[in-house]
Structure formats: structure tokens, C-alpha cells
Coordinates of C-alpha atoms in Angstrom, one line a residue:
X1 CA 16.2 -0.3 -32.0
X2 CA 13.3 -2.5 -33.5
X3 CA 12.7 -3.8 -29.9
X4 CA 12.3 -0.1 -28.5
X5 CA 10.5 1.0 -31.3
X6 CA 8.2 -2.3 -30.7
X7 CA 7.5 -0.9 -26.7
X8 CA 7.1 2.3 -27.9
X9 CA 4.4 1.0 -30.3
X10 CA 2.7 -1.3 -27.5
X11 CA 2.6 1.7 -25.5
X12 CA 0.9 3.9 -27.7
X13 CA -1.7 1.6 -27.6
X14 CA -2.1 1.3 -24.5
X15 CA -2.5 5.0 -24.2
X16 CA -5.5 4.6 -27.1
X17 CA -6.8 2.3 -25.4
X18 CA -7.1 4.4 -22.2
X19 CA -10.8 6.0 -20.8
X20 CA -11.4 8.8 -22.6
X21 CA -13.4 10.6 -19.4
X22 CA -12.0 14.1 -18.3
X23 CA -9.9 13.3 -15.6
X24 CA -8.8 9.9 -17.2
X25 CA -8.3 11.0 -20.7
X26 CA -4.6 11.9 -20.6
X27 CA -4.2 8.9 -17.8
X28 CA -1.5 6.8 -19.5
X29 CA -0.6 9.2 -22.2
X30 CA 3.0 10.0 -21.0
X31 CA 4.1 6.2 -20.2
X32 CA 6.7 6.2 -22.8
X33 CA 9.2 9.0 -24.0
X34 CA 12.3 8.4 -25.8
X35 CA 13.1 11.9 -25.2
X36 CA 12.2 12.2 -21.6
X37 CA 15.1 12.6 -19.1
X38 CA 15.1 9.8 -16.0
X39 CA 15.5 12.9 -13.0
X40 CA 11.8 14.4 -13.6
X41 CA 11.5 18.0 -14.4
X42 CA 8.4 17.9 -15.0
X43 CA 5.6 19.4 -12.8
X44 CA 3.4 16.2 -12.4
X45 CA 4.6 12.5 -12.1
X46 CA 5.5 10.3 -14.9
X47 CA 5.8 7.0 -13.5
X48 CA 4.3 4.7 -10.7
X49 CA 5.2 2.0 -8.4
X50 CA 4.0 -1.3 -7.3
X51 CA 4.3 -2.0 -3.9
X52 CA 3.0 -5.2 -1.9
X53 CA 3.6 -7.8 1.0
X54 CA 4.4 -11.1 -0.1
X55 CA 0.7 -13.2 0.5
X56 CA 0.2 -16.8 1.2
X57 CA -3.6 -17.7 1.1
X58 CA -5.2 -20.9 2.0
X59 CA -7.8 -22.5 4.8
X60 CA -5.7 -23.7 8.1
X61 CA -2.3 -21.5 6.6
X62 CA -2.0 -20.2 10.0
X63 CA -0.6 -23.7 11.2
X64 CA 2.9 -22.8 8.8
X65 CA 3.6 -19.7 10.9
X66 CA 5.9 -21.4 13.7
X67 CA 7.8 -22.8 11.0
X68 CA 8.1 -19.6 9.3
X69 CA 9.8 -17.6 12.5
X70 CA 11.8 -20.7 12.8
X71 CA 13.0 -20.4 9.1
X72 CA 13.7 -16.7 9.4
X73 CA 15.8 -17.9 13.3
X74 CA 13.7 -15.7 14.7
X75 CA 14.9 -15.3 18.6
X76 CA 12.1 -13.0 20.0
X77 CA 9.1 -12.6 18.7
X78 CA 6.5 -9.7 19.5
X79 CA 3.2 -11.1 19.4
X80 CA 0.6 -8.4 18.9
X81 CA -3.5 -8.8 19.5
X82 CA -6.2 -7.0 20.9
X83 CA -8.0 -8.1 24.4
X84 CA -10.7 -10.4 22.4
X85 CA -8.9 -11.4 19.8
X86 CA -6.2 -12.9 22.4
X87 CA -9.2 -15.2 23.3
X88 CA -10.3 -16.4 20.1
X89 CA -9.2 -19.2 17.9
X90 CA -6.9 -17.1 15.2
X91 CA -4.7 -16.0 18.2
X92 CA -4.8 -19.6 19.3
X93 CA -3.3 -20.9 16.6
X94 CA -0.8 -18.9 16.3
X95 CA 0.4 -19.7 19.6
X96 CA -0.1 -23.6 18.8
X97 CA 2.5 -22.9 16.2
X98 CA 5.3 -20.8 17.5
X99 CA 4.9 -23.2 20.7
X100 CA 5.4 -26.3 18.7
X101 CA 8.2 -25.2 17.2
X102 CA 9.9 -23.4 19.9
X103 CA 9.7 -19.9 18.7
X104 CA 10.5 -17.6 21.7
X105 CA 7.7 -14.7 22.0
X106 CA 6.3 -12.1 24.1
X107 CA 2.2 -11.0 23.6
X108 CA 1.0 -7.6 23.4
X109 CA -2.6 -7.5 23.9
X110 CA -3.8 -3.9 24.3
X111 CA -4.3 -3.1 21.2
X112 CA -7.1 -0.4 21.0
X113 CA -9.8 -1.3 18.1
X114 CA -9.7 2.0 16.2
X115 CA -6.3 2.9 17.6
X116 CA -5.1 6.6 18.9
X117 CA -1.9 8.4 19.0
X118 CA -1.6 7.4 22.8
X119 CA -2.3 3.6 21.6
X120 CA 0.1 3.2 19.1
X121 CA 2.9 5.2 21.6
X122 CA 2.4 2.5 23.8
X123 CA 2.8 -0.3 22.0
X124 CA 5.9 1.3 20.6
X125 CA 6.8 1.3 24.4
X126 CA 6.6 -2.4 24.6
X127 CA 8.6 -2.6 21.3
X128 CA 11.7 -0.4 21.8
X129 CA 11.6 -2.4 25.6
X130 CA 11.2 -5.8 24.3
X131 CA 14.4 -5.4 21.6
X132 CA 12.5 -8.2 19.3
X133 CA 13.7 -9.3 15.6
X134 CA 10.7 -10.4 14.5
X135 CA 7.2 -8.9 15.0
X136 CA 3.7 -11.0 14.1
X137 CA 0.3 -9.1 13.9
X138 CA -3.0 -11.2 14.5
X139 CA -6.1 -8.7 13.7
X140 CA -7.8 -6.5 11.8
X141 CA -6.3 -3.5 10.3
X142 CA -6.5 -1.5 14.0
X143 CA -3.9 -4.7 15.1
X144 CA -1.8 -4.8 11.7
X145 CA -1.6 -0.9 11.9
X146 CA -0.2 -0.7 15.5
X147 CA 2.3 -3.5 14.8
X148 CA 3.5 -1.2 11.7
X149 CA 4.4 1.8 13.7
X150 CA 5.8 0.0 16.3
X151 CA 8.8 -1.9 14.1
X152 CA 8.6 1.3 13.0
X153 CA 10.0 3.6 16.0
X154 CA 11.4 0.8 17.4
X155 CA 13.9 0.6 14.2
X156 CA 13.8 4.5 14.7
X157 CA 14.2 5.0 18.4
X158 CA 15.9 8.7 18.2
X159 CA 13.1 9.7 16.2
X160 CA 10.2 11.6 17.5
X161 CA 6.7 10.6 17.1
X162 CA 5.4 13.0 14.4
X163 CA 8.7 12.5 12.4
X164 CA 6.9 10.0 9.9
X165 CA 3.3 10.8 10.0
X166 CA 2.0 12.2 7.0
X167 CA 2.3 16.0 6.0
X168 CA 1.0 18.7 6.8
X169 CA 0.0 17.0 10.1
X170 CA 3.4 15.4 11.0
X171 CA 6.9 15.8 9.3
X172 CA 6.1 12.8 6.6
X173 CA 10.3 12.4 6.7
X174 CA 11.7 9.0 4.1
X175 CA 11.7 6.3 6.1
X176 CA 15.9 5.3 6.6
X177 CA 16.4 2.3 8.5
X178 CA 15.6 -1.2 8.0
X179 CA 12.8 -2.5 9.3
X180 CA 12.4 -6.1 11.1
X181 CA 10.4 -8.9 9.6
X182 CA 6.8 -8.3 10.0
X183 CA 3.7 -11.2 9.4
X184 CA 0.1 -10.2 9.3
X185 CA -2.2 -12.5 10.0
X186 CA -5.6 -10.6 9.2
X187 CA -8.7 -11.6 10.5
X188 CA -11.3 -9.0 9.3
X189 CA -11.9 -9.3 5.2
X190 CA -12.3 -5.4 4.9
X191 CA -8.7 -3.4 5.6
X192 CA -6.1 -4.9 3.0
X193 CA -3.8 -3.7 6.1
X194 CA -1.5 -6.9 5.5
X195 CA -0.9 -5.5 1.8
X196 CA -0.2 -2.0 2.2
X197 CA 2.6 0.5 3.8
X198 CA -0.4 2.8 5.5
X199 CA -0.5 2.2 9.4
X200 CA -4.0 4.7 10.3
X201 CA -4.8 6.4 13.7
X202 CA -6.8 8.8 15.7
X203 CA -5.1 11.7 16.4
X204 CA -7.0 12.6 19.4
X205 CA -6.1 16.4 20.0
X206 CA -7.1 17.2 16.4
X207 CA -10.3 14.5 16.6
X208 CA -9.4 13.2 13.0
X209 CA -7.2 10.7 11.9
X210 CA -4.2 10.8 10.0
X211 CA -1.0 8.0 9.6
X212 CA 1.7 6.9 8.1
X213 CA 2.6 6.2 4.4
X214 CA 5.5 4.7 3.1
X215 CA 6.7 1.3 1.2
X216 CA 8.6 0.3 4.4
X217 CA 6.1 -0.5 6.6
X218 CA 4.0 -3.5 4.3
X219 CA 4.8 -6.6 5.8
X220 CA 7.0 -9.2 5.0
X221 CA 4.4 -11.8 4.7
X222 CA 0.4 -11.4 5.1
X223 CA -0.9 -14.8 5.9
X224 CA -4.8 -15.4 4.4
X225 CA -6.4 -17.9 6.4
X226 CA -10.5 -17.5 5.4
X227 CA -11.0 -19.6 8.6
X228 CA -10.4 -16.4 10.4
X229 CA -13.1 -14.5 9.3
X230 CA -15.5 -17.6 10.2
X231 CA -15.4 -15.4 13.6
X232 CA -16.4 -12.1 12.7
X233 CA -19.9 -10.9 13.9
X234 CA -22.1 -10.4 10.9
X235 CA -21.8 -6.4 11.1
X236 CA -17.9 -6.4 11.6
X237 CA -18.3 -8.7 8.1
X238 CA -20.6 -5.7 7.2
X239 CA -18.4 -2.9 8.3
X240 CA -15.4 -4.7 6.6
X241 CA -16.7 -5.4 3.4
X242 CA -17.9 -1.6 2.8
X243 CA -14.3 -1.0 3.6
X244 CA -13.3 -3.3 0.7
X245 CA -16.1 -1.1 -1.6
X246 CA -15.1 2.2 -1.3
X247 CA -11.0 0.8 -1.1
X248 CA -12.2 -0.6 -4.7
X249 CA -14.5 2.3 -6.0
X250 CA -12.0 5.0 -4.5
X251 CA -8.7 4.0 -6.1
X252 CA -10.4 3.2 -9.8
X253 CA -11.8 7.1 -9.6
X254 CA -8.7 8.4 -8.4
X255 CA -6.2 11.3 -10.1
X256 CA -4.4 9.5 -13.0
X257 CA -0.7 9.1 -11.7
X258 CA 0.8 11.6 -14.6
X259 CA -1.8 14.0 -13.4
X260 CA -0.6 13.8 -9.6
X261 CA 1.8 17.0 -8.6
X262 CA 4.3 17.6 -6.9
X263 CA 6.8 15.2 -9.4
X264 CA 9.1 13.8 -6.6
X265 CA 12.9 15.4 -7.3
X266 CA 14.1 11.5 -6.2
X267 CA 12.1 8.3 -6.0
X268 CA 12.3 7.8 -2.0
X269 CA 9.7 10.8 -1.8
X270 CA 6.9 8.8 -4.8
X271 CA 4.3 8.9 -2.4
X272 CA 2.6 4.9 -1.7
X273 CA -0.4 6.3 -2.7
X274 CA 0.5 7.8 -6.4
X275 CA -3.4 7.8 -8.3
X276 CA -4.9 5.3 -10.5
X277 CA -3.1 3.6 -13.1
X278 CA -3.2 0.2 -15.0
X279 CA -2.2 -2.2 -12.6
X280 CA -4.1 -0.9 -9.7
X281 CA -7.1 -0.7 -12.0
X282 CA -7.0 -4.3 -12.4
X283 CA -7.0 -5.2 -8.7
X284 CA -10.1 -3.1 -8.2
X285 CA -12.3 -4.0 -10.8
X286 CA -11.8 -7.5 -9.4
X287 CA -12.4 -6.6 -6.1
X288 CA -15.5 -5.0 -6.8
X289 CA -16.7 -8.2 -8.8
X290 CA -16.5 -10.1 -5.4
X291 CA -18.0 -7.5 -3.1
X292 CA -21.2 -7.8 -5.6
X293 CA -21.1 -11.6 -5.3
X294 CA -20.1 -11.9 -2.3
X295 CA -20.7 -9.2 0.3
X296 CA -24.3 -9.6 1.0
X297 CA -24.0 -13.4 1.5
X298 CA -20.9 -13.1 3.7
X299 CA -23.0 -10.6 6.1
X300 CA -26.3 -12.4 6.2
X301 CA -24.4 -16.0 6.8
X302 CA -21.2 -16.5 8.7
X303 CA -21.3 -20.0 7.9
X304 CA -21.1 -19.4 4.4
X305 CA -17.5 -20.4 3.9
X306 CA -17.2 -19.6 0.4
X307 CA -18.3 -15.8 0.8
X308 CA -16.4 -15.4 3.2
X309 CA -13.1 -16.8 1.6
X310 CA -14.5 -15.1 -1.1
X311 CA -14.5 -11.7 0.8
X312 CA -11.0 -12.5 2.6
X313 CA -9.4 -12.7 -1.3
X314 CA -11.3 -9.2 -2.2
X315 CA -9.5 -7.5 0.8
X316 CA -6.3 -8.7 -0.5
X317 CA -7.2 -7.5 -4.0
X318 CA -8.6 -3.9 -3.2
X319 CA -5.6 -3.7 -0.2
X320 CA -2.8 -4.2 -3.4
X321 CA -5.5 -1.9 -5.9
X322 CA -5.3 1.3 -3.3
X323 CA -2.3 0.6 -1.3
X324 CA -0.8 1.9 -5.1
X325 CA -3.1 4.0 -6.2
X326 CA -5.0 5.5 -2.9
X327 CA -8.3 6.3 -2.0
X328 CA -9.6 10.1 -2.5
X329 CA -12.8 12.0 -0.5
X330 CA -14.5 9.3 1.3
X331 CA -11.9 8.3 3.2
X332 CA -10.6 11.9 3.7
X333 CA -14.0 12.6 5.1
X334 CA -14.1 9.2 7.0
X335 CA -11.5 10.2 9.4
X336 CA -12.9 13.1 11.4
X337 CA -16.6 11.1 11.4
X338 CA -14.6 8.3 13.5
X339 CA -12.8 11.3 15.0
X340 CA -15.1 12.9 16.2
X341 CA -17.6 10.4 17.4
X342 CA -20.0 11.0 20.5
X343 CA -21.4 8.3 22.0
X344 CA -22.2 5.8 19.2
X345 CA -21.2 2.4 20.0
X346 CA -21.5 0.2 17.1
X347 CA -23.2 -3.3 17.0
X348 CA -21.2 -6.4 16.9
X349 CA -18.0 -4.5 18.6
X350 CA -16.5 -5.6 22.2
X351 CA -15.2 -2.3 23.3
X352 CA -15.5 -0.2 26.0
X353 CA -15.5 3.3 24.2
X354 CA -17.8 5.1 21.8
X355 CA -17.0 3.7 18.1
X356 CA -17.8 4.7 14.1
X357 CA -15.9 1.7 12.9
X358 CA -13.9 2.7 9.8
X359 CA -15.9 0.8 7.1
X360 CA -18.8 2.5 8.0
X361 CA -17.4 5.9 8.4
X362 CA -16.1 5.6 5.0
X363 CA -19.6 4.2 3.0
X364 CA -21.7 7.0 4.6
X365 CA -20.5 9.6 2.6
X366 CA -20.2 7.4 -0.5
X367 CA -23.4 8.4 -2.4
X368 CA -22.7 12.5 -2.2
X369 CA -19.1 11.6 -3.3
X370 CA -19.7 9.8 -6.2
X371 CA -22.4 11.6 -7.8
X372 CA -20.2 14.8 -7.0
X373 CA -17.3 13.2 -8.8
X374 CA -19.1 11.2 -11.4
X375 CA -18.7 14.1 -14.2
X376 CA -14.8 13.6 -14.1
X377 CA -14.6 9.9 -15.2
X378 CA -18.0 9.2 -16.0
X379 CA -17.3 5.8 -17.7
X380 CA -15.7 4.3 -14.9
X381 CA -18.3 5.5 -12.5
X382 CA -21.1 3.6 -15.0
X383 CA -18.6 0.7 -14.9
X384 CA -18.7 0.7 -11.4
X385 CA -22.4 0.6 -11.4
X386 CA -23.6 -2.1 -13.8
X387 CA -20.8 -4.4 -11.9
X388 CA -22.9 -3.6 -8.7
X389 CA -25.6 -4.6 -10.7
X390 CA -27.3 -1.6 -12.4
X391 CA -28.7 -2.2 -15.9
X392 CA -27.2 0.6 -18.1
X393 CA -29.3 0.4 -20.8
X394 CA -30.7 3.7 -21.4
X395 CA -28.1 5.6 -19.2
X396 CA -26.8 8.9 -20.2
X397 CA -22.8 9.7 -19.2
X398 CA -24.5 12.8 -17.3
X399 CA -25.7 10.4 -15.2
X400 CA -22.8 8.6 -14.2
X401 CA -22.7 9.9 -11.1
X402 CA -26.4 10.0 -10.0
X403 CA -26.5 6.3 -11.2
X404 CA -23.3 5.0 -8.9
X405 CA -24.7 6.6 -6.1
X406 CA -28.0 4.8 -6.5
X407 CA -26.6 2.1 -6.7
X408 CA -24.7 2.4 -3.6
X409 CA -27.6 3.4 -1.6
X410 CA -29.8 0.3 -2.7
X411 CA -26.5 -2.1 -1.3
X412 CA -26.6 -0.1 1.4
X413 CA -30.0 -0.4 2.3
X414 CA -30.3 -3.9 1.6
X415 CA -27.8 -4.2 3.9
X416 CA -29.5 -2.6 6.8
X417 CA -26.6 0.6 7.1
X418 CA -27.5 3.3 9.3
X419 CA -29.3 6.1 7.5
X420 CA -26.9 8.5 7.7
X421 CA -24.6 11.0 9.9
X422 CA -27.4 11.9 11.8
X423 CA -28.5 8.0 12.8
X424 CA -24.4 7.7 14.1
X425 CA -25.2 10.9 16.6
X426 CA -24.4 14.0 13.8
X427 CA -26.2 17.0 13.2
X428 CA -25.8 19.7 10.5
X429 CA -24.3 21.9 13.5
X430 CA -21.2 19.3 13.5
X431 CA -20.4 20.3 9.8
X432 CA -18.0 22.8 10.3
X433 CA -16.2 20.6 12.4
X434 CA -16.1 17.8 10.3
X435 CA -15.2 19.8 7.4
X436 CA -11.9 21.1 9.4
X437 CA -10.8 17.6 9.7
X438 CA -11.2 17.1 6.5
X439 CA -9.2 19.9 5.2
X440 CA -5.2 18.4 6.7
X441 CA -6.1 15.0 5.0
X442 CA -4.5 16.3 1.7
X443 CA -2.5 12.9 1.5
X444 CA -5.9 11.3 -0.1
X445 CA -8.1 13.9 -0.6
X446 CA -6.1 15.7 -3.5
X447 CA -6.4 12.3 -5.3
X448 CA -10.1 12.9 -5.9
X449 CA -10.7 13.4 -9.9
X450 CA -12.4 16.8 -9.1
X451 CA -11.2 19.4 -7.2
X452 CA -13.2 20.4 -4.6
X453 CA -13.5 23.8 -1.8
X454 CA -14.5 23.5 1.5
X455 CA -17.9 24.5 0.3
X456 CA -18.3 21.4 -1.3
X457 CA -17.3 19.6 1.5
X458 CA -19.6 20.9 3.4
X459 CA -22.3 20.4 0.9
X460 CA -21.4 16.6 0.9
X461 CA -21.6 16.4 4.3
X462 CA -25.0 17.6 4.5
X463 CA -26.2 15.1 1.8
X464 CA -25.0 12.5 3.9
X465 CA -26.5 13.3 6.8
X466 CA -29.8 10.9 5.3
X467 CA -29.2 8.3 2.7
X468 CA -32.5 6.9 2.4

């Protein structure tokens, strides 16, 4: 009994030890409860879970891969890529690998950047047709993503397409079978994709995006190789990074886990994304300690190896912070702004289609969100700031919010980011619509620390139609 009574102890203080802002006040005040019974009858949660992919970092990691199939007697491999990736030395090294040491495989290169419904049904074509053990993903998140869904249907193939994405869109059913081995091999720093059980797309007849949430889709292995990102055009390192930011800033200010409702009646339905709590909360500090190092060095200078091994490391970081905790409103808004996008065709990106790339349709909004949120958890919105590099002294808590979203527009600005919806084609006429989208993406949204109507949406939309 003295060793219970000592967790019990270390537990209280843990929960003294807590934020004492609104929202976070009661965050780790439940943790331990002698009394409590283990099938939850209570109306919010009481416990979280970790969840990640194995990860192996290091410069020239890539080379291991082949041997890595051939450890696993891997027999036939899916390959998957996009169309200028496949040309580029990531995707050739992989090759080099599995071809040295034999690995059978078969490439699938039409992966869409900013995938769709119709994109991801087709590469889960090409899987269920190929009948392949082993699947290897070398991309960004839009590459990792599709490969996720597509060992994902391919394990499932009765199942129908909107069986596992997330409620109230799709079904959101438990994921049942077994999934086959999956590596990532990331080469954007900004998605975290090769951490986390989230695969995103574009569901084209709503003009939003959704996905799919569970444990069983993370990888078996992400493999960090910062010579990756030595490729990336200096406003895909942008795009990504902001992407890393608001991953970071997002899943530190989100709903407590004991605050989140509904409790699940059995673990399989513990959603991945289950509100801040102690672990996560260390991943994202740190991750927001490199972006502020890092960032604006790894955007100005692809050449500068240590920012951008630097940035490739914060991806992983923020990816295992929200891939636990989630993100709340500017991601929920981020998906019908990429949704719904006109003709914008971002800088820096070899596609053929209009395109709001993610990190930048997530960041636009950030200023409104966080000073509309900053009353809830005020101190962590101040921590935020001064490690961005705000001075505090002087700063009232009242202020917590107008102060984080300063800062953010200073980075922003230093970083030459469009100014605003209306510079990416948006007018205060496309509110309504953009506040619709908003509305089904309830998986992230009601992780925000304050609630919020669709009057405040559209009120944040309309202050983020100009940042400067």
C-alpha cells in the first residue's frame, strides 16, 4: 500500500503543479482515483493514450531501407511517390536500396499533392490490385496520407469508402483488421504524417476536407533523413514549417483530455486525437523552440543543413505532440480554405491545379484564433509568445491573446506570407461558405479551449481576411 499511496502522492502534485488558466485548471486533476472504476461512467474522459511510429533519424538513413524490407521478407512492395518526387534524389535512393538488396516492388506515382477523395480511391485501386505485404511512402504528408488509406482498404476490401472517415462526414467505424507494414520516408519538415494515425483529404463534393483518425494507420517505421528536405523549394520549407507552428501552438491550447466528452464506453473508440495533456505538452513546447530557432533560417537558406535538420526533428516532435493531443480551430478552418480554393496556385509548387497548400491554409487564420482563445489558457498563450520571442515584461494575462497573435503576425510578416484570405483569391462574400465547412470538422474543432458559434467563426474569418 505505501507504493500506491506514494503514486497517489506524486500525482497530486502533478495536478498542483498544473496551469491554473480556465480551461487548463482542472487539466490533470482526475489522473489518479483509488475509487474510480476501470469501465468509465463518467461523462468526460479520464485517461489518455500515446500513440507513435517507431522513428529512425539520421543524414543518409535512407540507404538502410532495402535492408529493412529484406529483414521484414518483404515479397512485394508498393512504392508510393508523387510525379516530381519520383524524379528526385529521395525517391532515388530508395530505389538504390530495395534494388541492391533485391526487394521486389511496384511504383505508384500519381499521387495528387493535396490529395482528393478520387485520389486516394485510386491509389486504393492499385493496392487491393497489386495484393502487396509491405507498403513504403516517399513524400510529404499528401504521399504518407494516400499510402495510409490505401493499406488501409486494401486490409479492408469489403468495406466501403466512407466506412472509416471521420464522423459526422463518414461512418468513423474502429478500425478491425491488421494492417501491413508501412515506412514513411518524409521529405517535407512540416506534416508529422510519418508519426501520426491521421491520413487528410479533399472531399471534393463537400469542398472541405476531412480524413481518417485512428492508431492503426501510423506507420511502422518513419525514416528521418534531413538530406531530404535539402530539396524543398524555400516556400514549400515555408509552408511546412507554419504547419509545424500551429501543429505545436494548436495541441498545447487544446481541451484538457478529462475535459473532452463523449467518455468512450470501450478504449477502441479513445479517439487519436484526445486534448492536451502532459506528454503531448512536452513534444510541443519543444517543437515550438526549434520553429523559433530554426524556421526563418531554414526558409531563407536551403543550404543551411542544420536548420533544416533542425526543422525535420521539429516535425517529428509537433507530429508525436498533436497526433495525441490534436489540433483545434485553425486547422478546422484550414480545410474548406484549401477546399474551396479558386485559382490560386502557390509559389514553389509543381502542379497542374489551383493550390492553398495546407501550412498556409492553416497559419492564416492563426492571429484571429488565438487572440479569440487566449482568455481560456492565458498562460500558455504568453508561454507561447515569449518562446517566439516576445518580451513579457509588462504583460497583463488579458493580453494573452492579443500578445500571441502579434507575435504570430510579426513571424509571419518577416516571412513574406500572404496578407490574408483575400491575397489567396477570398472575399468576405465566401464567408458563409467557408464557415459551412467548418461546421462538420467537429473531430478538431471541439478541441478548441473555448466554445465557439458559427458567429464567431464567421467573425474569425473576416479578421483574417488582412493580417497586416
Amino acid at each position: 500500500m505505501a507504493g500506491v499511496e506514494r503514486v497517489a502522492h506524486l500525482m497530486r502534485q502533478l495536478a498542483s503543479a498544473a496551469c491554473r488558466c480556465p480551461a487548463h485548471s482542472q487539466a490533470y486533476s482526475h489522473t489518479y482515483n483509488r475509487g474510480e472504476a476501470h469501465i468509465c461512467e463518467r461523462k468526460t474522459d479520464y485517461a489518455f493514450e500515446m500513440a507513435c511510429s517507431n522513428i529512425r533519424f539520421g543524414a543518409g538513413v535512407t540507404r538502410e531501407i532495402g535492408m529493412d524490407l529484406k529483414n521484414m521478407g518483404a515479397r512485394n512492395v508498393c512504392l508510393m511517390t508523387d510525379k516530381t518526387l519520383s524524379q528526385l534524389p529521395p525517391v532515388a535512393a530508395v530505389l538504390d536500396s530495395l534494388t541492391k538488396h533485391g526487394v521486389k516492388y511496384k511504383i505508384y506515382e500519381d499521387v495528387r499533392v493535396e490529395p482528393t477523395d478520387k485520389s486516394f480511391k485510386a491509389a486504393i485501386d492499385f493496392a487491393k490490385k497489386g495484393h502487396f505485404d509491405v507498403y513504403v511512402a516517399v513524400g510529404g504528408g499528401s504521399v504518407i496520407d494516400t499510402c495510409k488509406a490505401a493499406n488501409l482498404y486494401a486490409s479492408h476490401p469489403e468495406a466501403e469508402f466512407l466506412d472509416f472517415v471521420n464522423a459526422p462526414i463518414g461512418k468513423g467505424k474502429p478500425i478491425t483488421a491488421t494492417l501491413k507494414p508501412l515506412i514513411a520516408v518524409p521529405t517535407t519538415a512540416g506534416t508529422g504524417s510519418e508519426t501520426t494515425g491521421v491520413a487528410i483529404f479533399d472531399f471534393e463534393d463537400m469542398k472541405a476536407k476531412t480524413g481518417i483518425a485512428n492508431r492503426a494507420l501510423k506507420p511502422t517505421l518513419g525514416m528521418v533523413d534531413p538530406l531530404h528536405t535539402l530539396h524543398m523549394p524555400s516556400r514549400v520549407a515555408a509552408n511546412s514549417g507554419f504547419d509545424v507552428l500551429c501543429h505545436a501552438l494548436e495541441s498545447f491550447t487544446a481541451l484538457p483530455y478529462n475535459l473532452r466528452s463523449p467518455c468512450p464506453p470501450n478504449p477502441i473508440n479513445r479517439p487519436a486525437y484526445q486534448g492536451s495533456n502532459p506528454i503531448s505538452d512536452v513534444w510541443a513546447r519543444h517543437a515550438l523552440m526549434i520553429v523559433a530557432k530554426y524556421l526563418k533560417r531554414a526558409v531563407c537558406d536551403a543550404g543551411d543543413v542544420e536548420a533544416r535538420t533542425s526543422m525535420h526533428l521539429a516535425s517529428v516532435f509537433a507530429g508525436i505532440g498533436f497526433g495525441n493531443a490534436g489540433v483545434h480551430l485553425c486547422h478546422g478552418m484550414s480545410y474548406p480554405i484549401a477546399g474551396n480554393v479558386k485559382t490560386h496556385r502557390a509559389k514553389g509548387y509543381n502542379v497542374e491545379h489551383p493550390i492553398v497548400p495546407h501550412g498556409l491554409s492553416v497559419v492564416l487564420t492563426s492571429p484571429a484564433v488565438f487572440a479569440f482563445t487566449g482568455k481560456m489558457c492565458p498562460e500558455r498563450h504568453l508561454e507561447a509568445a515569449q518562446i517566439l520571442g516576445t518580451d513579457l515584461s509588462n504583460i497583463k494575462k488579458e493580453d494573452a491573446g492579443r500578445v500571441l497573435a502579434d507575435t504570430l503576425r510579426s513571424f509571419l510578416y518577416d516571412l513574406e506570407v500572404e496578407d490574408g484570405l483575400s491575397a489567396i483569391g477570398y472575399t468576405k462574400e465566401d464567408i458563409p461558405s467557408l464557415v459551412k465547412g467548418t461546421m462538420p470538422q467537429e473531430r478538431v474543432t471541439k478541441l478548441s479551449p473555448r466554445a465557439h458559434t458559427e458567429e464567431d467563426l464567421t467573425g474569425l474569418f473576416a479578421a483574417s481576411m488582412k493580417l497586416y
